[in-house]
PDB file of C-alpha atoms in Angstrom:
ATOM      1  CA  UNK A   1       8.246  11.401  -2.863  1.00 43.00           C
ATOM      2  CA  UNK A   2       9.553   8.883  -0.361  1.00 49.00           C
ATOM      3  CA  UNK A   3      13.116   9.975  -0.923  1.00 61.00           C
ATOM      4  CA  UNK A   4      15.009  10.566   2.290  1.00 68.00           C
ATOM      5  CA  UNK A   5      16.745  13.813   2.985  1.00 77.00           C
ATOM      6  CA  UNK A   6      20.106  13.728   4.682  1.00 81.00           C
ATOM      7  CA  UNK A   7      21.371  16.507   6.824  1.00 83.00           C
ATOM      8  CA  UNK A   8      23.918  17.980   6.647  1.00 89.00           C
ATOM      9  CA  UNK A   9      24.862  17.775   2.973  1.00 90.00           C
ATOM     10  CA  UNK A  10      28.531  17.984   3.941  1.00 93.00           C
ATOM     11  CA  UNK A  11      30.410  17.544   7.191  1.00 95.00           C
ATOM     12  CA  UNK A  12      34.070  18.200   7.926  1.00 96.00           C
ATOM     13  CA  UNK A  13      35.644  17.011  11.176  1.00 96.00           C
ATOM     14  CA  UNK A  14      38.981  16.047  12.676  1.00 97.00           C
ATOM     15  CA  UNK A  15      40.087  12.503  13.363  1.00 97.00           C
ATOM     16  CA  UNK A  16      38.868  11.297  16.724  1.00 97.00           C
ATOM     17  CA  UNK A  17      35.730  13.431  16.690  1.00 97.00           C
ATOM     18  CA  UNK A  18      32.236  12.022  16.351  1.00 97.00           C
ATOM     19  CA  UNK A  19      30.184  12.512  13.211  1.00 97.00           C
ATOM     20  CA  UNK A  20      26.391  12.628  13.221  1.00 97.00           C
ATOM     21  CA  UNK A  21      24.260  12.480  10.099  1.00 96.00           C
ATOM     22  CA  UNK A  22      20.497  12.694   9.972  1.00 96.00           C
ATOM     23  CA  UNK A  23      17.925  11.328   7.579  1.00 95.00           C
ATOM     24  CA  UNK A  24      14.263  12.260   7.298  1.00 94.00           C
ATOM     25  CA  UNK A  25      11.598  10.550   5.234  1.00 93.00           C
ATOM     26  CA  UNK A  26       7.937  11.013   4.459  1.00 91.00           C
ATOM     27  CA  UNK A  27       5.920   7.799   4.683  1.00 88.00           C
ATOM     28  CA  UNK A  28       5.793   4.697   6.864  1.00 89.00           C
ATOM     29  CA  UNK A  29       8.642   2.287   6.278  1.00 90.00           C
ATOM     30  CA  UNK A  30       9.505  -1.358   6.801  1.00 89.00           C
ATOM     31  CA  UNK A  31      13.174  -0.652   7.440  1.00 91.00           C
ATOM     32  CA  UNK A  32      15.824   1.998   6.956  1.00 94.00           C
ATOM     33  CA  UNK A  33      19.363   1.292   5.856  1.00 94.00           C
ATOM     34  CA  UNK A  34      22.619   3.235   5.790  1.00 96.00           C
ATOM     35  CA  UNK A  35      25.229   2.837   3.080  1.00 96.00           C
ATOM     36  CA  UNK A  36      28.712   4.232   2.507  1.00 96.00           C
ATOM     37  CA  UNK A  37      30.210   5.146  -0.858  1.00 95.00           C
ATOM     38  CA  UNK A  38      33.884   5.876  -1.346  1.00 92.00           C
ATOM     39  CA  UNK A  39      34.845   8.157  -4.243  1.00 83.00           C
ATOM     40  CA  UNK A  40      32.036   7.248  -6.631  1.00 71.00           C
ATOM     41  CA  UNK A  41      32.512   3.521  -6.214  1.00 81.00           C
ATOM     42  CA  UNK A  42      29.921   0.936  -5.283  1.00 85.00           C
ATOM     43  CA  UNK A  43      27.941   1.283  -2.104  1.00 92.00           C
ATOM     44  CA  UNK A  44      28.686  -0.721   1.002  1.00 94.00           C
ATOM     45  CA  UNK A  45      25.891  -1.644   3.369  1.00 93.00           C
ATOM     46  CA  UNK A  46      26.520  -0.449   6.914  1.00 95.00           C
ATOM     47  CA  UNK A  47      23.463  -1.197   8.977  1.00 95.00           C
ATOM     48  CA  UNK A  48      19.752  -1.949   8.735  1.00 93.00           C
ATOM     49  CA  UNK A  49      17.234  -0.900  11.347  1.00 95.00           C
ATOM     50  CA  UNK A  50      13.653  -2.127  11.281  1.00 93.00           C
ATOM     51  CA  UNK A  51      10.597  -0.016  11.972  1.00 93.00           C
ATOM     52  CA  UNK A  52      10.061  -1.679  15.346  1.00 94.00           C
ATOM     53  CA  UNK A  53      13.620  -0.977  16.488  1.00 96.00           C
ATOM     54  CA  UNK A  54      14.796   2.259  18.052  1.00 97.00           C
ATOM     55  CA  UNK A  55      18.555   1.857  18.183  1.00 97.00           C
ATOM     56  CA  UNK A  56      21.196  -0.379  16.723  1.00 97.00           C
ATOM     57  CA  UNK A  57      24.954  -0.617  17.079  1.00 96.00           C
ATOM     58  CA  UNK A  58      27.673  -2.011  14.862  1.00 95.00           C
ATOM     59  CA  UNK A  59      31.250  -1.351  15.912  1.00 96.00           C
ATOM     60  CA  UNK A  60      31.739   2.429  15.923  1.00 97.00           C
ATOM     61  CA  UNK A  61      28.347   2.987  14.322  1.00 97.00           C
ATOM     62  CA  UNK A  62      25.163   3.797  16.161  1.00 98.00           C
ATOM     63  CA  UNK A  63      21.868   4.214  14.349  1.00 98.00           C
ATOM     64  CA  UNK A  64      18.658   5.488  15.865  1.00 98.00           C
ATOM     65  CA  UNK A  65      15.193   5.494  14.372  1.00 97.00           C
ATOM     66  CA  UNK A  66      12.267   7.651  15.445  1.00 97.00           C
ATOM     67  CA  UNK A  67       9.233   6.576  13.457  1.00 95.00           C
ATOM     68  CA  UNK A  68       7.032   9.228  15.051  1.00 95.00           C
ATOM     69  CA  UNK A  69       9.313  11.914  13.628  1.00 95.00           C
ATOM     70  CA  UNK A  70      10.135   9.882  10.523  1.00 95.00           C
ATOM     71  CA  UNK A  71      13.819  10.393  11.083  1.00 96.00           C
ATOM     72  CA  UNK A  72      17.009   8.454  11.663  1.00 97.00           C
ATOM     73  CA  UNK A  73      20.507   9.361  12.673  1.00 97.00           C
ATOM     74  CA  UNK A  74      23.866   7.731  12.062  1.00 97.00           C
ATOM     75  CA  UNK A  75      26.608   8.372  14.579  1.00 98.00           C
ATOM     76  CA  UNK A  76      30.199   7.449  13.821  1.00 98.00           C
ATOM     77  CA  UNK A  77      32.325   7.598  16.938  1.00 98.00           C
ATOM     78  CA  UNK A  78      36.070   8.219  17.084  1.00 97.00           C
ATOM     79  CA  UNK A  79      36.200   8.946  13.367  1.00 97.00           C
ATOM     80  CA  UNK A  80      39.189   8.051  11.207  1.00 97.00           C
ATOM     81  CA  UNK A  81      40.471   9.444   7.940  1.00 96.00           C
ATOM     82  CA  UNK A  82      39.309   6.195   6.316  1.00 95.00           C
ATOM     83  CA  UNK A  83      35.714   7.126   7.211  1.00 97.00           C
ATOM     84  CA  UNK A  84      35.873   9.859   4.567  1.00 97.00           C
ATOM     85  CA  UNK A  85      33.054   8.970   2.176  1.00 96.00           C
ATOM     86  CA  UNK A  86      29.490   9.776   1.223  1.00 95.00           C
ATOM     87  CA  UNK A  87      26.810   8.273   3.443  1.00 96.00           C
ATOM     88  CA  UNK A  88      23.309   7.517   2.183  1.00 95.00           C
ATOM     89  CA  UNK A  89      20.177   6.471   3.956  1.00 95.00           C
ATOM     90  CA  UNK A  90      17.715   4.282   2.088  1.00 94.00           C
ATOM     91  CA  UNK A  91      14.145   3.471   3.008  1.00 93.00           C
ATOM     92  CA  UNK A  92      12.190   0.324   2.312  1.00 88.00           C
ATOM     93  CA  UNK A  93       8.414   0.202   2.180  1.00 83.00           C
ATOM     94  CA  UNK A  94       6.444  -2.846   3.274  1.00 75.00           C
ATOM     95  CA  UNK A  95       5.737  -5.176   0.380  1.00 72.00           C
ATOM     96  CA  UNK A  96       8.319  -3.645  -1.906  1.00 74.00           C
ATOM     97  CA  UNK A  97      11.729  -5.005  -2.803  1.00 75.00           C
ATOM     98  CA  UNK A  98      13.186  -1.686  -3.839  1.00 85.00           C
ATOM     99  CA  UNK A  99      14.949   0.971  -1.825  1.00 89.00           C
ATOM    100  CA  UNK A 100      14.691   4.728  -2.131  1.00 90.00           C
ATOM    101  CA  UNK A 101      17.947   6.532  -1.486  1.00 92.00           C
ATOM    102  CA  UNK A 102      18.435   9.933   0.086  1.00 92.00           C
ATOM    103  CA  UNK A 103      20.704  12.599  -1.282  1.00 90.00           C
ATOM    104  CA  UNK A 104      23.608  11.719   0.960  1.00 92.00           C
ATOM    105  CA  UNK A 105      26.009  13.382   3.348  1.00 94.00           C
ATOM    106  CA  UNK A 106      29.606  13.878   2.282  1.00 95.00           C
ATOM    107  CA  UNK A 107      31.877  13.325   5.287  1.00 97.00           C
ATOM    108  CA  UNK A 108      35.481  14.522   5.310  1.00 97.00           C
ATOM    109  CA  UNK A 109      37.670  13.399   8.197  1.00 97.00           C
ATOM    110  CA  UNK A 110      40.986  15.211   8.362  1.00 96.00           C
ATOM    111  CA  UNK A 111      44.041  13.670  10.034  1.00 92.00           C
TER     112      UNK A 111
ATOM    113  CA  UNK B   1      26.290 -11.799   1.038  1.00 79.00           C
ATOM    114  CA  UNK B   2      27.094 -11.501  -2.654  1.00 87.00           C
ATOM    115  CA  UNK B   3      30.125 -10.442  -4.666  1.00 92.00           C
ATOM    116  CA  UNK B   4      29.303  -8.488  -7.796  1.00 95.00           C
ATOM    117  CA  UNK B   5      31.496  -7.514 -10.701  1.00 96.00           C
ATOM    118  CA  UNK B   6      30.736  -5.062 -13.485  1.00 97.00           C
ATOM    119  CA  UNK B   7      32.256  -4.556 -16.913  1.00 97.00           C
ATOM    120  CA  UNK B   8      33.459  -2.162 -18.099  1.00 97.00           C
ATOM    121  CA  UNK B   9      34.594  -0.223 -15.059  1.00 96.00           C
ATOM    122  CA  UNK B  10      34.627   2.965 -17.097  1.00 96.00           C
ATOM    123  CA  UNK B  11      34.210   4.103 -20.665  1.00 97.00           C
ATOM    124  CA  UNK B  12      34.221   7.214 -22.795  1.00 97.00           C
ATOM    125  CA  UNK B  13      31.698   7.113 -25.611  1.00 97.00           C
ATOM    126  CA  UNK B  14      30.571   9.297 -28.468  1.00 97.00           C
ATOM    127  CA  UNK B  15      27.039  10.620 -28.548  1.00 97.00           C
ATOM    128  CA  UNK B  16      24.629   8.539 -30.551  1.00 97.00           C
ATOM    129  CA  UNK B  17      26.355   5.254 -29.750  1.00 97.00           C
ATOM    130  CA  UNK B  18      25.280   2.542 -27.310  1.00 98.00           C
ATOM    131  CA  UNK B  19      27.091   0.835 -24.452  1.00 98.00           C
ATOM    132  CA  UNK B  20      26.244  -2.465 -22.801  1.00 98.00           C
ATOM    133  CA  UNK B  21      27.196  -2.904 -19.168  1.00 98.00           C
ATOM    134  CA  UNK B  22      27.530  -6.375 -17.711  1.00 98.00           C
ATOM    135  CA  UNK B  23      26.819  -7.409 -14.143  1.00 97.00           C
ATOM    136  CA  UNK B  24      27.944 -10.784 -12.781  1.00 97.00           C
ATOM    137  CA  UNK B  25      27.046 -12.157  -9.351  1.00 96.00           C
ATOM    138  CA  UNK B  26      28.839 -14.973  -7.569  1.00 94.00           C
ATOM    139  CA  UNK B  27      25.592 -16.610  -6.462  1.00 91.00           C
ATOM    140  CA  UNK B  28      22.091 -17.091  -7.773  1.00 90.00           C
ATOM    141  CA  UNK B  29      19.782 -14.219  -6.917  1.00 88.00           C
ATOM    142  CA  UNK B  30      16.186 -13.560  -7.819  1.00 84.00           C
ATOM    143  CA  UNK B  31      16.238  -9.804  -8.071  1.00 85.00           C
ATOM    144  CA  UNK B  32      18.802  -7.529  -9.620  1.00 92.00           C
ATOM    145  CA  UNK B  33      18.586  -3.769  -9.801  1.00 94.00           C
ATOM    146  CA  UNK B  34      20.117  -1.147 -12.036  1.00 97.00           C
ATOM    147  CA  UNK B  35      20.761   2.352 -10.710  1.00 96.00           C
ATOM    148  CA  UNK B  36      22.056   5.554 -12.190  1.00 97.00           C
ATOM    149  CA  UNK B  37      24.047   8.055 -10.177  1.00 95.00           C
ATOM    150  CA  UNK B  38      24.559  11.356 -11.914  1.00 93.00           C
ATOM    151  CA  UNK B  39      27.565  13.463 -10.875  1.00 89.00           C
ATOM    152  CA  UNK B  40      27.270  14.561  -7.266  1.00 86.00           C
ATOM    153  CA  UNK B  41      23.804  13.078  -6.938  1.00 88.00           C
ATOM    154  CA  UNK B  42      22.133  10.214  -5.175  1.00 90.00           C
ATOM    155  CA  UNK B  43      21.137   6.894  -6.701  1.00 93.00           C
ATOM    156  CA  UNK B  44      18.082   6.658  -8.892  1.00 94.00           C
ATOM    157  CA  UNK B  45      16.586   3.262  -9.636  1.00 95.00           C
ATOM    158  CA  UNK B  46      16.307   2.580 -13.358  1.00 97.00           C
ATOM    159  CA  UNK B  47      14.706  -0.846 -13.302  1.00 96.00           C
ATOM    160  CA  UNK B  48      14.342  -4.166 -11.556  1.00 93.00           C
ATOM    161  CA  UNK B  49      15.526  -7.158 -13.558  1.00 92.00           C
ATOM    162  CA  UNK B  50      13.949 -10.508 -12.770  1.00 84.00           C
ATOM    163  CA  UNK B  51      15.022 -13.697 -14.454  1.00 81.00           C
ATOM    164  CA  UNK B  52      12.416 -15.032 -16.838  1.00 80.00           C
ATOM    165  CA  UNK B  53      10.346 -11.893 -17.116  1.00 82.00           C
ATOM    166  CA  UNK B  54      10.517  -8.399 -18.519  1.00 88.00           C
ATOM    167  CA  UNK B  55      12.327  -5.802 -16.474  1.00 93.00           C
ATOM    168  CA  UNK B  56      10.205  -3.391 -14.483  1.00 93.00           C
ATOM    169  CA  UNK B  57      11.122   0.215 -15.226  1.00 96.00           C
ATOM    170  CA  UNK B  58      10.741   3.160 -12.909  1.00 94.00           C
ATOM    171  CA  UNK B  59       9.036   6.362 -13.919  1.00 94.00           C
ATOM    172  CA  UNK B  60      11.168   8.314 -16.336  1.00 95.00           C
ATOM    173  CA  UNK B  61      13.016   5.307 -17.720  1.00 97.00           C
ATOM    174  CA  UNK B  62      11.962   3.350 -20.801  1.00 96.00           C
ATOM    175  CA  UNK B  63      12.987   0.069 -22.333  1.00 96.00           C
ATOM    176  CA  UNK B  64      13.979   1.602 -25.670  1.00 97.00           C
ATOM    177  CA  UNK B  65      16.572   3.760 -23.960  1.00 97.00           C
ATOM    178  CA  UNK B  66      17.725   1.256 -21.323  1.00 98.00           C
ATOM    179  CA  UNK B  67      17.096  -2.304 -22.554  1.00 97.00           C
ATOM    180  CA  UNK B  68      17.913  -4.913 -19.953  1.00 96.00           C
ATOM    181  CA  UNK B  69      18.595  -8.603 -20.267  1.00 94.00           C
ATOM    182  CA  UNK B  70      18.495 -11.176 -17.487  1.00 94.00           C
ATOM    183  CA  UNK B  71      19.300 -14.535 -19.079  1.00 92.00           C
ATOM    184  CA  UNK B  72      19.985 -16.388 -15.816  1.00 92.00           C
ATOM    185  CA  UNK B  73      20.137 -15.965 -12.060  1.00 91.00           C
ATOM    186  CA  UNK B  74      23.724 -14.700 -11.950  1.00 94.00           C
ATOM    187  CA  UNK B  75      23.957 -12.280 -14.854  1.00 95.00           C
ATOM    188  CA  UNK B  76      22.336  -9.174 -16.280  1.00 96.00           C
ATOM    189  CA  UNK B  77      23.139  -6.490 -18.811  1.00 97.00           C
ATOM    190  CA  UNK B  78      22.024  -2.888 -19.118  1.00 98.00           C
ATOM    191  CA  UNK B  79      22.384  -1.086 -22.444  1.00 98.00           C
ATOM    192  CA  UNK B  80      22.452   2.683 -22.595  1.00 98.00           C
ATOM    193  CA  UNK B  81      21.192   3.437 -26.108  1.00 98.00           C
ATOM    194  CA  UNK B  82      21.665   6.434 -28.364  1.00 97.00           C
ATOM    195  CA  UNK B  83      23.723   8.149 -25.732  1.00 97.00           C
ATOM    196  CA  UNK B  84      23.870  11.866 -25.090  1.00 97.00           C
ATOM    197  CA  UNK B  85      26.092  13.816 -22.665  1.00 96.00           C
ATOM    198  CA  UNK B  86      23.198  13.759 -20.162  1.00 96.00           C
ATOM    199  CA  UNK B  87      23.740  10.008 -19.841  1.00 97.00           C
ATOM    200  CA  UNK B  88      27.153  10.602 -18.287  1.00 97.00           C
ATOM    201  CA  UNK B  89      26.785   8.902 -14.914  1.00 96.00           C
ATOM    202  CA  UNK B  90      27.856   6.018 -12.795  1.00 96.00           C
ATOM    203  CA  UNK B  91      25.725   2.960 -13.449  1.00 97.00           C
ATOM    204  CA  UNK B  92      25.462   0.459 -10.631  1.00 96.00           C
ATOM    205  CA  UNK B  93      23.928  -2.945 -10.400  1.00 96.00           C
ATOM    206  CA  UNK B  94      22.857  -4.444  -7.123  1.00 94.00           C
ATOM    207  CA  UNK B  95      21.207  -7.567  -5.804  1.00 91.00           C
ATOM    208  CA  UNK B  96      19.157  -8.456  -2.807  1.00 83.00           C
ATOM    209  CA  UNK B  97      19.484 -11.908  -1.335  1.00 73.00           C
ATOM    210  CA  UNK B  98      16.335 -11.893   0.774  1.00 64.00           C
ATOM    211  CA  UNK B  99      12.833 -12.852  -0.115  1.00 61.00           C
ATOM    212  CA  UNK B 100      11.080 -11.130  -2.985  1.00 58.00           C
ATOM    213  CA  UNK B 101       8.867  -8.393  -1.670  1.00 56.00           C
ATOM    214  CA  UNK B 102      11.152  -7.638   1.248  1.00 64.00           C
ATOM    215  CA  UNK B 103      13.732  -4.920   0.773  1.00 68.00           C
ATOM    216  CA  UNK B 104      16.633  -6.205   2.809  1.00 78.00           C
ATOM    217  CA  UNK B 105      20.336  -5.510   2.417  1.00 84.00           C
ATOM    218  CA  UNK B 106      21.434  -4.742  -1.125  1.00 87.00           C
ATOM    219  CA  UNK B 107      24.887  -5.610  -2.400  1.00 91.00           C
ATOM    220  CA  UNK B 108      26.355  -3.338  -5.016  1.00 93.00           C
ATOM    221  CA  UNK B 109      28.779  -3.776  -7.833  1.00 95.00           C
ATOM    222  CA  UNK B 110      31.709  -1.353  -8.152  1.00 95.00           C
ATOM    223  CA  UNK B 111      29.897   0.684 -10.785  1.00 96.00           C
ATOM    224  CA  UNK B 112      30.549   1.663 -14.392  1.00 97.00           C
ATOM    225  CA  UNK B 113      31.637   5.241 -14.874  1.00 96.00           C
ATOM    226  CA  UNK B 114      30.371   6.501 -18.242  1.00 97.00           C
ATOM    227  CA  UNK B 115      31.357   9.735 -19.931  1.00 97.00           C
ATOM    228  CA  UNK B 116      29.548  10.693 -23.126  1.00 97.00           C
ATOM    229  CA  UNK B 117      31.179  13.305 -25.338  1.00 96.00           C
TER     230      UNK B 117
END
């Protein structure tokens, strides 16, 4: 299966700390995306990184991609209580319009 | 980007009945997707709905159970037929605004939370 595996499954930190989530996958990809989901609502796209990119930033988010290890990480710096959510990675294969979602990491940021 | 609405937002249904979920997009899009998210789980793609053609179902999902309509480029429906408690999930529609064959950013609706008793 191409499904990504996030690690850890759950993460609990204090406001102001950094949160790091990892995603591993099994086959070559076109791009990898990270999404956030608040309390079982719809998903919000955070960032997309292509297979030829190694790092990407967006505000307090930093995503890295290591295609040799088939892994990606999402770093949220200076976390806030509002960052509490589930975070999913999703992989896209070349030539396909669909995404395959990982199992997600549940992040809890305490004030 | 795209703004997506879904109706209903939630419902409680009796087993054996059917529910039709509507998905409306504020712009014309080629591809729409329907996902299921069972409690505490990740998203599983049910099918891809293209306007003017039959939906493409993923392994484990069949048209008789999850019929889909796509009458135009801004609207789609998913019906969950002959429901059982195992169908209790969040159902999400999403769209991609890029080129067909390229999985770029997907935009999601708020989801329909279904509980089957």
